[in-house]
């Protein structure tokens, strides 16, 4: 089977609106990367999973709901991380010069710096914030 007809590997997990979910999402991501033998950029991927999951919990997950973490490994070696939430709100471009005293506002800046690509997609309701890494 050639690379154009191979299906990507996909794993996903749903997490409730709970601060412990970020740790569980990182653990799930690490286990998935290990299973797929794609952990060479594991530290970058895990930091981005943490940031996207935290943002979903703080800004995108209404009370009583949760978020979905989806990891997709394409045959050509691109690893896509997606966080789906059902809340309102828009995700803007990160401020390249956040206030040095600010306690928030650096998460997407880190994602933009570490990932090869990132973006936001539509979902009804909510949104999908994603990032991609070349891992092979």
CSV table of N, CA and C in Angstrom, one decimal:
chain,number,residue,atom,x,y,z
A,1,UNK,N,0.9,-1.2,0.0
A,1,UNK,CA,0.0,0.0,0.0
A,1,UNK,C,0.9,1.2,0.0
A,2,UNK,N,0.7,2.2,-0.9
A,2,UNK,CA,1.5,3.3,-0.9
A,2,UNK,C,1.0,4.4,0.0
A,3,UNK,N,1.9,5.4,0.3
A,3,UNK,CA,1.6,6.4,1.3
A,3,UNK,C,0.3,7.2,0.9
A,4,UNK,N,-0.1,7.3,-0.3
A,4,UNK,CA,-1.3,8.1,-0.7
A,4,UNK,C,-2.6,7.4,-0.3
A,5,UNK,N,-2.5,6.1,-0.2
A,5,UNK,CA,-3.7,5.3,0.2
A,5,UNK,C,-3.8,4.8,1.6
A,6,UNK,N,-2.7,5.1,2.3
A,6,UNK,CA,-2.7,4.6,3.7
A,6,UNK,C,-3.5,5.6,4.6
A,7,UNK,N,-4.3,5.0,5.5
A,7,UNK,CA,-5.1,5.8,6.4
A,7,UNK,C,-4.2,6.3,7.6
A,8,UNK,N,-4.5,7.5,8.1
A,8,UNK,CA,-3.7,7.9,9.2
A,8,UNK,C,-4.1,7.2,10.5
A,9,UNK,N,-3.2,7.1,11.5
A,9,UNK,CA,-3.5,6.6,12.8
A,9,UNK,C,-4.2,7.7,13.5
A,10,UNK,N,-5.3,7.4,14.2
A,10,UNK,CA,-6.0,8.4,15.0
A,10,UNK,C,-6.3,7.8,16.3
A,11,UNK,N,-6.2,8.6,17.3
A,11,UNK,CA,-6.6,8.3,18.7
A,11,UNK,C,-7.2,9.6,19.3
A,12,UNK,N,-8.2,9.3,20.1
A,12,UNK,CA,-8.9,10.5,20.7
A,12,UNK,C,-9.4,10.1,22.1
A,13,UNK,N,-9.5,11.1,23.0
A,13,UNK,CA,-10.1,10.9,24.3
A,13,UNK,C,-10.8,12.2,24.7
A,14,UNK,N,-11.9,11.9,25.5
A,14,UNK,CA,-12.7,13.0,25.9
A,14,UNK,C,-12.4,13.3,27.4
A,15,UNK,N,-12.4,14.6,27.8
A,15,UNK,CA,-12.1,15.0,29.1
A,15,UNK,C,-13.1,15.9,29.6
A,16,UNK,N,-13.5,15.8,30.9
A,16,UNK,CA,-14.5,16.6,31.5
A,16,UNK,C,-13.8,18.0,31.9
A,17,UNK,N,-14.7,18.9,32.2
A,17,UNK,CA,-14.2,20.2,32.7
A,17,UNK,C,-13.7,20.1,34.1
A,18,UNK,N,-12.4,19.8,34.2
A,18,UNK,CA,-11.7,19.6,35.5
A,18,UNK,C,-10.2,19.8,35.3
A,19,UNK,N,-9.6,20.5,36.2
A,19,UNK,CA,-8.2,20.9,36.1
A,19,UNK,C,-7.3,19.7,35.9
A,20,UNK,N,-7.7,18.5,36.5
A,20,UNK,CA,-6.9,17.3,36.4
A,20,UNK,C,-6.9,16.8,34.9
A,21,UNK,N,-7.8,17.2,34.1
A,21,UNK,CA,-7.9,16.8,32.7
A,21,UNK,C,-6.6,17.1,31.9
A,22,UNK,N,-6.0,18.2,32.2
A,22,UNK,CA,-4.8,18.6,31.5
A,22,UNK,C,-3.7,17.6,31.7
A,23,UNK,N,-3.5,17.2,32.9
A,23,UNK,CA,-2.5,16.1,33.2
A,23,UNK,C,-2.9,14.8,32.5
A,24,UNK,N,-4.1,14.4,32.5
A,24,UNK,CA,-4.6,13.2,31.9
A,24,UNK,C,-4.4,13.3,30.4
A,25,UNK,N,-4.7,14.5,29.8
A,25,UNK,CA,-4.5,14.6,28.3
A,25,UNK,C,-3.0,14.5,28.0
A,26,UNK,N,-2.1,15.1,28.8
A,26,UNK,CA,-0.7,14.9,28.5
A,26,UNK,C,-0.3,13.4,28.6
A,27,UNK,N,-0.8,12.7,29.6
A,27,UNK,CA,-0.4,11.3,29.7
A,27,UNK,C,-0.9,10.5,28.5
A,28,UNK,N,-2.2,10.8,28.1
A,28,UNK,CA,-2.7,10.1,26.9
A,28,UNK,C,-1.9,10.4,25.7
A,29,UNK,N,-1.5,11.7,25.5
A,29,UNK,CA,-0.7,12.0,24.4
A,29,UNK,C,0.7,11.3,24.4
A,30,UNK,N,1.3,11.3,25.5
A,30,UNK,CA,2.6,10.6,25.6
A,30,UNK,C,2.5,9.1,25.3
A,31,UNK,N,1.5,8.5,25.9
A,31,UNK,CA,1.3,7.1,25.6
A,31,UNK,C,1.1,6.8,24.1
A,32,UNK,N,0.3,7.7,23.5
A,32,UNK,CA,0.0,7.6,22.0
A,32,UNK,C,1.3,7.8,21.2
A,33,UNK,N,2.1,8.8,21.5
A,33,UNK,CA,3.4,9.0,20.8
A,33,UNK,C,4.3,7.8,21.0
A,34,UNK,N,4.3,7.3,22.2
A,34,UNK,CA,5.2,6.1,22.4
A,34,UNK,C,4.7,4.9,21.6
A,35,UNK,N,3.4,4.7,21.6
A,35,UNK,CA,2.9,3.5,20.9
A,35,UNK,C,3.2,3.7,19.4
A,36,UNK,N,3.1,4.9,18.9
A,36,UNK,CA,3.4,5.2,17.5
A,36,UNK,C,4.8,5.3,17.1
A,37,UNK,N,5.7,5.2,18.1
A,37,UNK,CA,7.2,5.5,17.9
A,37,UNK,C,7.4,6.8,17.3
A,38,UNK,N,6.7,7.8,17.8
A,38,UNK,CA,6.8,9.2,17.2
A,38,UNK,C,7.1,10.2,18.3
A,39,UNK,N,7.9,9.8,19.3
A,39,UNK,CA,8.2,10.7,20.5
A,39,UNK,C,9.4,11.6,20.3
A,40,UNK,N,10.0,11.7,19.1
A,40,UNK,CA,11.2,12.5,19.0
A,40,UNK,C,10.9,14.0,19.3
A,41,UNK,N,9.7,14.4,19.1
A,41,UNK,CA,9.3,15.8,19.4
A,41,UNK,C,8.3,15.8,20.6
A,42,UNK,N,8.4,14.8,21.4
A,42,UNK,CA,7.5,14.6,22.5
A,42,UNK,C,7.4,15.8,23.4
A,43,UNK,N,8.5,16.4,23.8
A,43,UNK,CA,8.4,17.5,24.8
A,43,UNK,C,7.6,18.7,24.2
A,44,UNK,N,7.8,19.0,22.9
A,44,UNK,CA,7.1,20.1,22.2
A,44,UNK,C,5.6,19.7,22.1
A,45,UNK,N,5.3,18.5,21.7
A,45,UNK,CA,3.9,18.1,21.6
A,45,UNK,C,3.2,18.2,22.9
A,46,UNK,N,3.9,17.7,24.0
A,46,UNK,CA,3.2,17.7,25.3
A,46,UNK,C,3.0,19.1,25.8
A,47,UNK,N,3.9,20.0,25.6
A,47,UNK,CA,3.7,21.4,26.0
A,47,UNK,C,2.5,22.0,25.3
A,48,UNK,N,2.4,21.7,24.0
A,48,UNK,CA,1.3,22.2,23.2
A,48,UNK,C,0.0,21.6,23.6
A,49,UNK,N,0.0,20.3,23.9
A,49,UNK,CA,-1.2,19.6,24.4
A,49,UNK,C,-1.7,20.3,25.7
A,50,UNK,N,-0.7,20.6,26.6
A,50,UNK,CA,-1.0,21.3,27.9
A,50,UNK,C,-1.6,22.6,27.6
A,51,UNK,N,-1.0,23.4,26.8
A,51,UNK,CA,-1.5,24.8,26.5
A,51,UNK,C,-2.9,24.8,25.9
A,52,UNK,N,-3.1,23.9,24.9
A,52,UNK,CA,-4.4,23.9,24.2
A,52,UNK,C,-5.5,23.3,25.1
A,53,UNK,N,-5.2,22.3,25.9
A,53,UNK,CA,-6.2,21.8,26.9
A,53,UNK,C,-6.5,22.8,27.9
A,54,UNK,N,-5.5,23.5,28.4
A,54,UNK,CA,-5.7,24.6,29.4
A,54,UNK,C,-6.6,25.7,28.9
A,55,UNK,N,-6.3,26.1,27.7
A,55,UNK,CA,-7.1,27.2,27.0
A,55,UNK,C,-8.5,26.7,26.9
A,56,UNK,N,-8.7,25.5,26.5
A,56,UNK,CA,-10.1,24.9,26.3
A,56,UNK,C,-10.8,25.0,27.7
A,57,UNK,N,-10.2,24.6,28.7
A,57,UNK,CA,-10.8,24.6,30.0
A,57,UNK,C,-11.1,26.0,30.5
A,58,UNK,N,-10.2,26.9,30.3
A,58,UNK,CA,-10.4,28.3,30.8
A,58,UNK,C,-11.3,29.1,29.9
A,59,UNK,N,-11.3,28.9,28.6
A,59,UNK,CA,-12.0,29.8,27.7
A,59,UNK,C,-13.1,29.1,26.8
A,60,UNK,N,-13.1,27.8,26.7
A,60,UNK,CA,-13.9,27.2,25.7
A,60,UNK,C,-14.9,26.1,26.2
A,61,UNK,N,-14.8,25.7,27.4
A,61,UNK,CA,-15.6,24.6,27.8
A,61,UNK,C,-16.7,25.1,28.8
A,62,UNK,N,-17.9,25.1,28.4
A,62,UNK,CA,-19.0,25.6,29.3
A,62,UNK,C,-19.2,24.6,30.5
A,63,UNK,N,-19.8,25.0,31.5
A,63,UNK,CA,-20.1,24.2,32.7
A,63,UNK,C,-20.8,22.9,32.2
A,64,UNK,N,-20.5,21.8,32.8
A,64,UNK,CA,-21.1,20.5,32.5
A,64,UNK,C,-20.7,19.9,31.2
A,65,UNK,N,-19.7,20.5,30.5
A,65,UNK,CA,-19.2,19.9,29.2
A,65,UNK,C,-17.7,19.6,29.4
A,66,UNK,N,-17.1,19.2,28.3
A,66,UNK,CA,-15.7,18.8,28.3
A,66,UNK,C,-15.1,19.1,27.0
A,67,UNK,N,-13.9,18.6,26.8
A,67,UNK,CA,-13.2,18.8,25.5
A,67,UNK,C,-12.7,17.5,25.0
A,68,UNK,N,-12.5,17.4,23.7
A,68,UNK,CA,-11.9,16.2,23.0
A,68,UNK,C,-10.5,16.5,22.6
A,69,UNK,N,-9.6,15.6,22.9
A,69,UNK,CA,-8.2,15.7,22.3
A,69,UNK,C,-8.1,14.6,21.3
A,70,UNK,N,-7.7,15.0,20.1
A,70,UNK,CA,-7.5,14.0,19.0
A,70,UNK,C,-6.1,14.2,18.5
A,71,UNK,N,-5.5,13.0,18.3
A,71,UNK,CA,-4.1,13.0,17.7
A,71,UNK,C,-4.2,12.2,16.5
A,72,UNK,N,-3.6,12.7,15.4
A,72,UNK,CA,-3.6,12.0,14.1
A,72,UNK,C,-2.2,12.0,13.6
A,73,UNK,N,-1.7,10.8,13.2
A,73,UNK,CA,-0.4,10.6,12.6
A,73,UNK,C,-0.6,10.2,11.2
A,74,UNK,N,-0.2,11.1,10.3
A,74,UNK,CA,-0.3,10.9,8.8
A,74,UNK,C,0.8,10.1,8.4
A,75,UNK,N,0.7,9.3,7.3
A,75,UNK,CA,1.7,8.4,6.7
A,75,UNK,C,3.0,9.2,6.4
A,76,UNK,N,2.8,10.5,5.9
A,76,UNK,CA,4.0,11.2,5.6
A,76,UNK,C,4.7,11.8,6.8
A,77,UNK,N,4.3,11.5,8.0
A,77,UNK,CA,5.0,12.0,9.2
A,77,UNK,C,4.5,13.2,9.8
A,78,UNK,N,3.4,13.7,9.5
A,78,UNK,CA,2.8,14.9,10.2
A,78,UNK,C,1.9,14.4,11.3
A,79,UNK,N,2.2,14.9,12.5
A,79,UNK,CA,1.4,14.7,13.7
A,79,UNK,C,0.5,15.9,13.9
A,80,UNK,N,-0.8,15.7,14.0
A,80,UNK,CA,-1.7,16.7,14.2
A,80,UNK,C,-2.4,16.5,15.6
A,81,UNK,N,-2.4,17.6,16.4
A,81,UNK,CA,-3.0,17.6,17.7
A,81,UNK,C,-4.2,18.6,17.5
A,82,UNK,N,-5.4,18.1,17.9
A,82,UNK,CA,-6.6,18.9,17.9
A,82,UNK,C,-7.2,18.9,19.3
A,83,UNK,N,-7.7,20.1,19.7
A,83,UNK,CA,-8.5,20.2,20.9
A,83,UNK,C,-9.9,20.8,20.4
A,84,UNK,N,-10.9,20.0,20.6
A,84,UNK,CA,-12.3,20.4,20.3
A,84,UNK,C,-13.0,20.8,21.5
A,85,UNK,N,-13.6,22.0,21.5
A,85,UNK,CA,-14.5,22.4,22.6
A,85,UNK,C,-15.8,22.9,22.1
A,86,UNK,N,-16.8,23.1,22.9
A,86,UNK,CA,-18.1,23.5,22.5
A,86,UNK,C,-18.5,24.8,23.0
A,87,UNK,N,-17.6,25.6,23.4
A,87,UNK,CA,-17.9,26.9,23.9
A,87,UNK,C,-17.8,28.0,22.9
A,88,UNK,N,-18.4,29.2,23.2
A,88,UNK,CA,-18.3,30.3,22.3
A,88,UNK,C,-16.9,30.9,22.4
A,89,UNK,N,-16.7,31.9,21.6
A,89,UNK,CA,-15.4,32.6,21.7
A,89,UNK,C,-14.5,32.4,20.5
A,90,UNK,N,-13.7,33.3,20.2
A,90,UNK,CA,-12.8,33.3,19.1
A,90,UNK,C,-11.4,33.2,19.6
A,91,UNK,N,-10.5,32.5,18.9
A,91,UNK,CA,-9.1,32.4,19.2
A,91,UNK,C,-8.4,33.4,18.2
A,92,UNK,N,-7.7,34.3,18.8
A,92,UNK,CA,-6.9,35.3,18.0
A,92,UNK,C,-5.5,34.9,17.9
A,93,UNK,N,-4.8,35.7,17.1
A,93,UNK,CA,-3.3,35.5,17.0
A,93,UNK,C,-2.7,35.9,18.3
A,94,UNK,N,-1.7,35.2,18.7
A,94,UNK,CA,-1.0,35.5,20.0
A,94,UNK,C,-0.3,36.8,19.9
A,95,UNK,N,-0.3,37.6,21.0
A,95,UNK,CA,0.4,38.8,21.1
A,95,UNK,C,1.9,38.5,21.1
A,96,UNK,N,2.7,39.0,20.1
A,96,UNK,CA,4.2,38.6,20.1
A,96,UNK,C,5.0,39.3,21.2
A,97,UNK,N,4.4,40.2,21.9
A,97,UNK,CA,5.1,40.9,23.0
A,97,UNK,C,4.1,41.1,24.2
A,98,UNK,N,3.8,39.9,24.9
A,98,UNK,CA,2.9,40.0,26.0
A,98,UNK,C,3.6,40.9,27.1
A,99,UNK,N,2.7,41.5,27.9
A,99,UNK,CA,3.2,42.2,29.1
A,99,UNK,C,4.0,41.3,30.0
A,100,UNK,N,5.2,41.8,30.4
A,100,UNK,CA,6.1,41.0,31.2
A,100,UNK,C,5.5,40.6,32.5
A,101,UNK,N,4.6,41.4,33.1
A,101,UNK,CA,4.0,41.1,34.4
A,101,UNK,C,2.7,40.3,34.3
A,102,UNK,N,2.2,40.0,33.0
A,102,UNK,CA,1.0,39.3,32.9
A,102,UNK,C,1.1,37.9,33.3
A,103,UNK,N,0.1,37.3,33.9
A,103,UNK,CA,0.1,35.9,34.4
A,103,UNK,C,-0.5,35.0,33.3
A,104,UNK,N,-1.1,35.6,32.2
A,104,UNK,CA,-1.7,34.8,31.2
A,104,UNK,C,-1.3,35.4,29.8
A,105,UNK,N,-1.6,34.7,28.8
A,105,UNK,CA,-1.4,35.2,27.4
A,105,UNK,C,-0.2,34.7,26.7
A,106,UNK,N,0.4,33.7,27.2
A,106,UNK,CA,1.6,33.2,26.5
A,106,UNK,C,1.4,31.8,25.9
A,107,UNK,N,0.3,31.2,26.1
A,107,UNK,CA,0.0,29.8,25.7
A,107,UNK,C,0.1,29.6,24.2
A,108,UNK,N,-0.7,30.4,23.5
A,108,UNK,CA,-0.7,30.3,22.0
A,108,UNK,C,0.6,30.8,21.4
A,109,UNK,N,1.3,31.7,22.1
A,109,UNK,CA,2.6,32.1,21.6
A,109,UNK,C,3.6,31.0,21.7
A,110,UNK,N,3.5,30.2,22.7
A,110,UNK,CA,4.3,28.9,22.8
A,110,UNK,C,4.0,27.9,21.7
A,111,UNK,N,2.7,27.7,21.5
A,111,UNK,CA,2.2,26.8,20.5
A,111,UNK,C,2.8,27.3,19.1
A,112,UNK,N,2.6,28.5,18.8
A,112,UNK,CA,3.1,29.1,17.5
A,112,UNK,C,4.6,28.9,17.4
A,113,UNK,N,5.3,29.0,18.5
A,113,UNK,CA,6.8,28.9,18.4
A,113,UNK,C,7.3,27.4,18.3
A,114,UNK,N,6.5,26.5,18.9
A,114,UNK,CA,7.0,25.1,18.9
A,114,UNK,C,6.5,24.3,17.8
A,115,UNK,N,5.2,24.5,17.4
A,115,UNK,CA,4.6,23.7,16.3
A,115,UNK,C,5.1,24.2,14.9
A,116,UNK,N,5.0,23.3,14.0
A,116,UNK,CA,5.3,23.7,12.6
A,116,UNK,C,4.2,24.5,12.0
A,117,UNK,N,3.0,24.2,12.4
A,117,UNK,CA,1.8,25.0,11.9
A,117,UNK,C,0.8,24.9,13.1
A,118,UNK,N,-0.1,25.9,13.1
A,118,UNK,CA,-1.2,25.9,14.0
A,118,UNK,C,-2.4,26.7,13.4
A,119,UNK,N,-3.6,26.5,14.0
A,119,UNK,CA,-4.7,27.2,13.5
A,119,UNK,C,-6.0,26.9,14.3
A,120,UNK,N,-7.1,27.5,13.8
A,120,UNK,CA,-8.4,27.3,14.4
A,120,UNK,C,-9.4,26.9,13.4
A,121,UNK,N,-10.2,25.9,13.6
A,121,UNK,CA,-11.2,25.5,12.7
A,121,UNK,C,-12.6,25.7,13.4
A,122,UNK,N,-13.6,25.7,12.6
A,122,UNK,CA,-15.0,25.8,13.0
A,122,UNK,C,-15.5,24.5,13.5
A,123,UNK,N,-16.4,24.5,14.4
A,123,UNK,CA,-17.2,23.4,14.9
A,123,UNK,C,-18.5,23.9,15.4
A,124,UNK,N,-19.6,23.2,15.3
A,124,UNK,CA,-20.8,23.7,15.8
A,124,UNK,C,-21.4,22.8,16.8
A,125,UNK,N,-21.4,23.2,18.1
A,125,UNK,CA,-21.0,24.4,18.6
A,125,UNK,C,-19.5,24.4,18.9
A,126,UNK,N,-18.9,25.5,19.0
A,126,UNK,CA,-17.5,25.6,19.4
A,126,UNK,C,-16.5,25.8,18.3
A,127,UNK,N,-15.3,25.2,18.6
A,127,UNK,CA,-14.1,25.4,17.7
A,127,UNK,C,-13.2,24.3,17.9
A,128,UNK,N,-12.2,24.2,17.0
A,128,UNK,CA,-11.1,23.2,17.0
A,128,UNK,C,-9.8,24.0,16.9
A,129,UNK,N,-9.0,23.9,17.9
A,129,UNK,CA,-7.7,24.6,17.9
A,129,UNK,C,-6.7,23.4,17.6
A,130,UNK,N,-5.8,23.6,16.7
A,130,UNK,CA,-4.9,22.5,16.3
A,130,UNK,C,-3.5,23.0,16.1
A,131,UNK,N,-2.6,22.0,16.1
A,131,UNK,CA,-1.2,22.3,15.7
A,131,UNK,C,-0.6,21.0,15.1
A,132,UNK,N,0.4,21.2,14.3
A,132,UNK,CA,1.0,20.1,13.6
A,132,UNK,C,2.5,20.1,13.8
A,133,UNK,N,3.1,18.9,13.8
A,133,UNK,CA,4.5,18.7,14.0
A,133,UNK,C,5.0,17.7,12.9
A,134,UNK,N,6.2,17.9,12.3
A,134,UNK,CA,6.8,16.9,11.5
A,134,UNK,C,7.6,16.0,12.4
A,135,UNK,N,7.2,14.7,12.4
A,135,UNK,CA,7.9,13.8,13.4
A,135,UNK,C,8.7,12.7,12.7
A,136,UNK,N,8.6,12.6,11.4
A,136,UNK,CA,9.4,11.5,10.7
A,136,UNK,C,10.0,12.0,9.5
